[in-house]
Each structure stands twice: as C-alpha cells, then as structure tokens.
Amino acid sequence: YQRRVHGGVDPSIFQTPARLHLTLLMLRLYHPDELAQARSLLSQMESYLADSFSPTDMLWLKGLNYMNDDPSEVHVLYLQVADNEVRDKVKRLVEHVSQLFISAGLAEANDIHHNEKLHATLLNSKWRKTEESICERIPFDIRPIMMKYEDVDLGCHPLHSLQLSRMGVRVEGYWPSDQTVRFPTS
C-alpha cells in the first residue's frame, strides 16, 4: 500500500510545471452559446486589466499550505500568493471576474467558494494514477514536506494573461485556450 510506504506522495499527484496557474473561476459551459458568451466577457476584461495593472506588477509566490486541518491526510497542497499590493489587485480582479460571470448567468455564487484562497495547486490526490485510486481519492501526508518547505520563496513573477482554458482536453504543455486576454506589458 503506497501511502504507508511513501506517505501517499507519488509523481502522479504533482502538477506539471507547464500547467502551474492560478484559477480565478471554474465554469461549466455545456453549450456553444455559453462558450461564445464567456469569450466575449473575457474580451471585455482587456480594459479592466489596462486600468488596474501595470507592466511592472509582479506576483510573489511564497509559502506552502494545504486545504484541510490534518497534514497527515491531505488532498491538496498549494503554493500561496504572498500578501502585497499586487495580490490585492488580483483579489479584486477575481471578484470582478466572478461578478461579471454571475451577472451573465454563466456562474453561480456557490462557484466562487474557492476564491478566498488565491493559490497555485502543486499536489492533488485526484490526479493520482493507481488502481486503488480509481474508486476514491487517497490522501497524502505532507508533514515532511511542510517541515522543509513551508516557507519556500519562489520569488516574484510577472502576470501574463487571463485564459478561458478547456480543462478536459489533454495536450502537451498547458490546456488549450478558447480566449486569452493579456496583462499590460512594457
């Protein structure tokens, strides 16, 4: 039983570097008209980004955390966005995007419950690829990871784009984007 031997941490539960991202809002778009409307709404964000962000804005990635109270039984380990002015701008962006999509009927208030934790997921038990994980998610023990890396500082990174990404499609690198809006560049 792998969890006992390795604390449940195996390569299959790691996010690939090419797919590391911050999720602003999860959407369920089942009809082509909904996708077209979502594309249009995202396009409208270009002026908001130009008015709210500058080319020098950098997001500071610092510290690890997890989604439950017991570090020996974790399903999600994530990288935190450090508290600074740019993080505050991104949190306001998340609120703006959420309200825009709720007002358009493409999201519901309960779709934004995860938004209080601006984060980039690093490990997730739902990605596990073993026979025993087919029926249920198997948690992992992150205590050794937290002892060594809890305060990891990955530095500041530029903001590139907002994307409407198609999650269920597998391709090399990042998920295919149905619409992209760029942050201001110099």
Tab-separated table of C-alpha atoms in Angstrom:
chain	number	residue	atom	x	y	z
A	1	TYR	CA	0.000	0.000	0.000
A	2	GLN	CA	1.832	3.026	-1.316
A	3	ARG	CA	0.517	5.593	1.183
A	4	ARG	CA	2.157	3.769	4.094
A	5	VAL	CA	5.482	3.472	2.303
A	6	HIS	CA	5.768	6.994	0.839
A	7	GLY	CA	3.128	8.966	2.704
A	8	GLY	CA	0.952	8.775	-0.406
A	9	VAL	CA	3.137	11.221	-2.338
A	10	ASP	CA	3.993	9.929	-5.800
A	11	PRO	CA	4.839	11.651	-9.099
A	12	SER	CA	1.308	11.300	-10.487
A	13	ILE	CA	-0.151	13.792	-7.983
A	14	PHE	CA	2.255	16.630	-8.909
A	15	GLN	CA	1.158	19.467	-11.166
A	16	THR	CA	3.382	19.721	-14.227
A	17	PRO	CA	5.384	22.977	-14.345
A	18	ALA	CA	3.778	23.953	-17.676
A	19	ARG	CA	0.317	23.826	-16.066
A	20	LEU	CA	1.064	25.806	-12.921
A	21	HIS	CA	-1.593	28.539	-12.724
A	22	LEU	CA	-3.982	30.489	-10.520
A	23	THR	CA	-7.634	29.581	-11.043
A	24	LEU	CA	-9.885	32.631	-10.867
A	25	LEU	CA	-13.189	30.883	-11.561
A	26	MET	CA	-14.301	27.402	-12.594
A	27	LEU	CA	-17.026	27.398	-15.236
A	28	ARG	CA	-19.221	24.626	-16.605
A	29	LEU	CA	-20.025	25.618	-20.171
A	30	TYR	CA	-22.103	22.925	-21.857
A	31	HIS	CA	-23.412	24.755	-24.908
A	32	PRO	CA	-21.544	26.571	-27.714
A	33	ASP	CA	-23.585	29.725	-26.974
A	34	GLU	CA	-22.292	29.725	-23.380
A	35	LEU	CA	-18.716	29.399	-24.616
A	36	ALA	CA	-19.226	32.290	-27.045
A	37	GLN	CA	-20.657	34.436	-24.249
A	38	ALA	CA	-17.732	33.552	-21.953
A	39	ARG	CA	-15.264	34.508	-24.705
A	40	SER	CA	-16.994	37.841	-25.124
A	41	LEU	CA	-16.958	38.528	-21.378
A	42	LEU	CA	-13.281	37.696	-21.126
A	43	SER	CA	-12.507	40.022	-24.046
A	44	GLN	CA	-14.182	42.813	-22.084
A	45	MET	CA	-11.574	42.327	-19.352
A	46	GLU	CA	-8.835	43.884	-21.506
A	47	SER	CA	-9.717	47.444	-20.473
A	48	TYR	CA	-10.047	46.409	-16.811
A	49	LEU	CA	-6.547	44.913	-16.892
A	50	ALA	CA	-5.116	48.015	-18.600
A	51	ASP	CA	-6.721	50.294	-15.986
A	52	SER	CA	-5.880	48.152	-12.946
A	53	PHE	CA	-2.428	46.685	-13.600
A	54	SER	CA	0.933	47.988	-14.715
A	55	PRO	CA	3.656	46.180	-16.687
A	56	THR	CA	5.830	46.144	-13.560
A	57	ASP	CA	3.286	44.313	-11.374
A	58	MET	CA	4.736	41.067	-10.057
A	59	LEU	CA	3.026	38.259	-8.156
A	60	TRP	CA	5.033	36.977	-5.184
A	61	LEU	CA	4.804	33.200	-4.705
A	62	LYS	CA	5.776	32.322	-1.145
A	63	GLY	CA	4.839	29.575	1.285
A	64	LEU	CA	3.029	26.256	1.125
A	65	ASN	CA	-0.339	25.436	2.630
A	66	TYR	CA	-2.989	22.725	2.395
A	67	MET	CA	-6.772	22.571	2.169
A	68	ASN	CA	-7.730	20.771	5.381
A	69	ASP	CA	-6.848	20.683	9.088
A	70	ASP	CA	-4.896	17.407	9.230
A	71	PRO	CA	-1.490	17.477	7.483
A	72	SER	CA	-1.300	13.668	7.595
A	73	GLU	CA	-4.462	13.323	5.454
A	74	VAL	CA	-4.226	15.979	2.718
A	75	HIS	CA	-5.799	16.023	-0.744
A	76	VAL	CA	-4.440	19.390	-1.976
A	77	LEU	CA	-1.097	21.097	-1.317
A	78	TYR	CA	-0.731	24.571	-2.789
A	79	LEU	CA	1.645	27.465	-3.240
A	80	GLN	CA	0.426	30.681	-1.667
A	81	VAL	CA	0.428	34.144	-3.172
A	82	ALA	CA	2.197	36.404	-0.669
A	83	ASP	CA	0.312	39.373	0.700
A	84	ASN	CA	1.257	42.565	-1.137
A	85	GLU	CA	-0.316	45.268	-3.311
A	86	VAL	CA	-0.347	43.107	-6.454
A	87	ARG	CA	-2.054	40.257	-4.590
A	88	ASP	CA	-4.732	42.738	-3.542
A	89	LYS	CA	-5.165	43.795	-7.177
A	90	VAL	CA	-5.510	40.165	-8.253
A	91	LYS	CA	-8.080	39.510	-5.491
A	92	ARG	CA	-10.116	42.488	-6.796
A	93	LEU	CA	-9.753	41.018	-10.299
A	94	VAL	CA	-11.110	37.675	-9.046
A	95	GLU	CA	-14.110	39.472	-7.508
A	96	HIS	CA	-14.693	41.427	-10.733
A	97	VAL	CA	-14.483	38.339	-12.966
A	98	SER	CA	-16.745	36.367	-10.621
A	99	GLN	CA	-19.428	39.065	-10.547
A	100	LEU	CA	-19.225	39.555	-14.318
A	101	PHE	CA	-19.824	35.852	-14.991
A	102	ILE	CA	-22.506	35.551	-12.284
A	103	SER	CA	-24.366	38.561	-13.717
A	104	ALA	CA	-24.239	36.950	-17.171
A	105	GLY	CA	-25.692	33.694	-15.803
A	106	LEU	CA	-22.554	31.654	-16.561
A	107	ALA	CA	-21.601	31.138	-12.906
A	108	GLU	CA	-23.398	30.914	-9.595
A	109	ALA	CA	-22.444	32.290	-6.206
A	110	ASN	CA	-21.504	28.778	-4.995
A	111	ASP	CA	-18.996	28.522	-7.903
A	112	ILE	CA	-16.768	31.113	-6.244
A	113	HIS	CA	-16.376	29.475	-2.813
A	114	HIS	CA	-12.745	28.510	-3.552
A	115	ASN	CA	-11.806	32.094	-4.439
A	116	GLU	CA	-10.948	33.093	-0.881
A	117	LYS	CA	-7.612	31.266	-1.217
A	118	LEU	CA	-5.626	32.670	-4.110
A	119	HIS	CA	-3.232	29.810	-4.819
A	120	ALA	CA	-1.462	27.550	-7.300
A	121	THR	CA	-2.104	23.842	-6.708
A	122	LEU	CA	1.092	21.778	-6.572
A	123	LEU	CA	-0.178	18.355	-5.473
A	124	ASN	CA	-3.706	16.980	-5.754
A	125	SER	CA	-4.869	13.476	-4.842
A	126	LYS	CA	-7.489	13.500	-7.612
A	127	TRP	CA	-4.646	13.308	-10.153
A	128	ARG	CA	-3.355	10.046	-8.645
A	129	LYS	CA	-2.928	7.278	-11.193
A	130	THR	CA	-3.098	3.947	-9.368
A	131	GLU	CA	-5.601	1.121	-9.391
A	132	GLU	CA	-6.618	1.804	-5.795
A	133	SER	CA	-7.343	5.478	-6.561
A	134	ILE	CA	-9.887	4.711	-9.294
A	135	CYS	CA	-12.755	4.469	-6.806
A	136	GLU	CA	-11.695	7.010	-4.205
A	137	ARG	CA	-9.204	9.755	-3.565
A	138	ILE	CA	-6.300	8.661	-1.410
A	139	PRO	CA	-4.925	11.424	0.840
A	140	PHE	CA	-1.235	12.023	1.372
A	141	ASP	CA	0.929	13.034	4.331
A	142	ILE	CA	2.619	16.407	3.773
A	143	ARG	CA	4.235	16.817	7.207
A	144	PRO	CA	7.771	16.076	5.925
A	145	ILE	CA	7.256	18.475	3.006
A	146	MET	CA	5.925	21.225	5.274
A	147	MET	CA	8.821	20.832	7.729
A	148	LYS	CA	11.298	21.507	4.951
A	149	TYR	CA	9.426	23.790	2.520
A	150	GLU	CA	6.569	25.520	4.370
A	151	ASP	CA	8.191	28.949	3.919
A	152	VAL	CA	9.588	28.352	0.420
A	153	ASP	CA	10.013	31.621	-1.503
A	154	LEU	CA	9.785	31.261	-5.276
A	155	GLY	CA	10.138	34.974	-5.843
A	156	CYS	CA	8.144	37.441	-7.917
A	157	HIS	CA	6.688	36.618	-11.306
A	158	PRO	CA	5.065	38.762	-13.996
A	159	LEU	CA	1.386	38.482	-14.782
A	160	HIS	CA	0.922	37.212	-18.334
A	161	SER	CA	-2.684	36.551	-19.222
A	162	LEU	CA	-6.222	35.602	-18.304
A	163	GLN	CA	-7.303	32.500	-20.165
A	164	LEU	CA	-10.518	30.667	-20.740
A	165	SER	CA	-8.973	27.204	-20.722
A	166	ARG	CA	-10.597	23.928	-21.708
A	167	MET	CA	-9.870	21.528	-18.864
A	168	GLY	CA	-10.889	18.079	-20.122
A	169	VAL	CA	-8.612	18.171	-23.157
A	170	ARG	CA	-5.143	16.625	-22.917
A	171	VAL	CA	-2.327	18.226	-24.879
A	172	GLU	CA	1.377	18.759	-24.216
A	173	GLY	CA	2.039	21.746	-22.006
A	174	TYR	CA	-0.875	23.916	-20.941
A	175	TRP	CA	-4.579	23.340	-21.571
A	176	PRO	CA	-5.925	24.711	-24.851
A	177	SER	CA	-7.197	28.283	-24.507
A	178	ASP	CA	-10.516	29.321	-26.017
A	179	GLN	CA	-9.803	33.005	-25.268
A	180	THR	CA	-6.816	34.904	-23.923
A	181	VAL	CA	-6.523	38.470	-22.650
A	182	ARG	CA	-3.068	39.793	-21.800
A	183	PHE	CA	-1.984	41.889	-18.848
A	184	PRO	CA	-0.238	45.182	-19.757
A	185	THR	CA	3.348	44.790	-20.965
A	186	SER	CA	6.080	47.370	-21.304
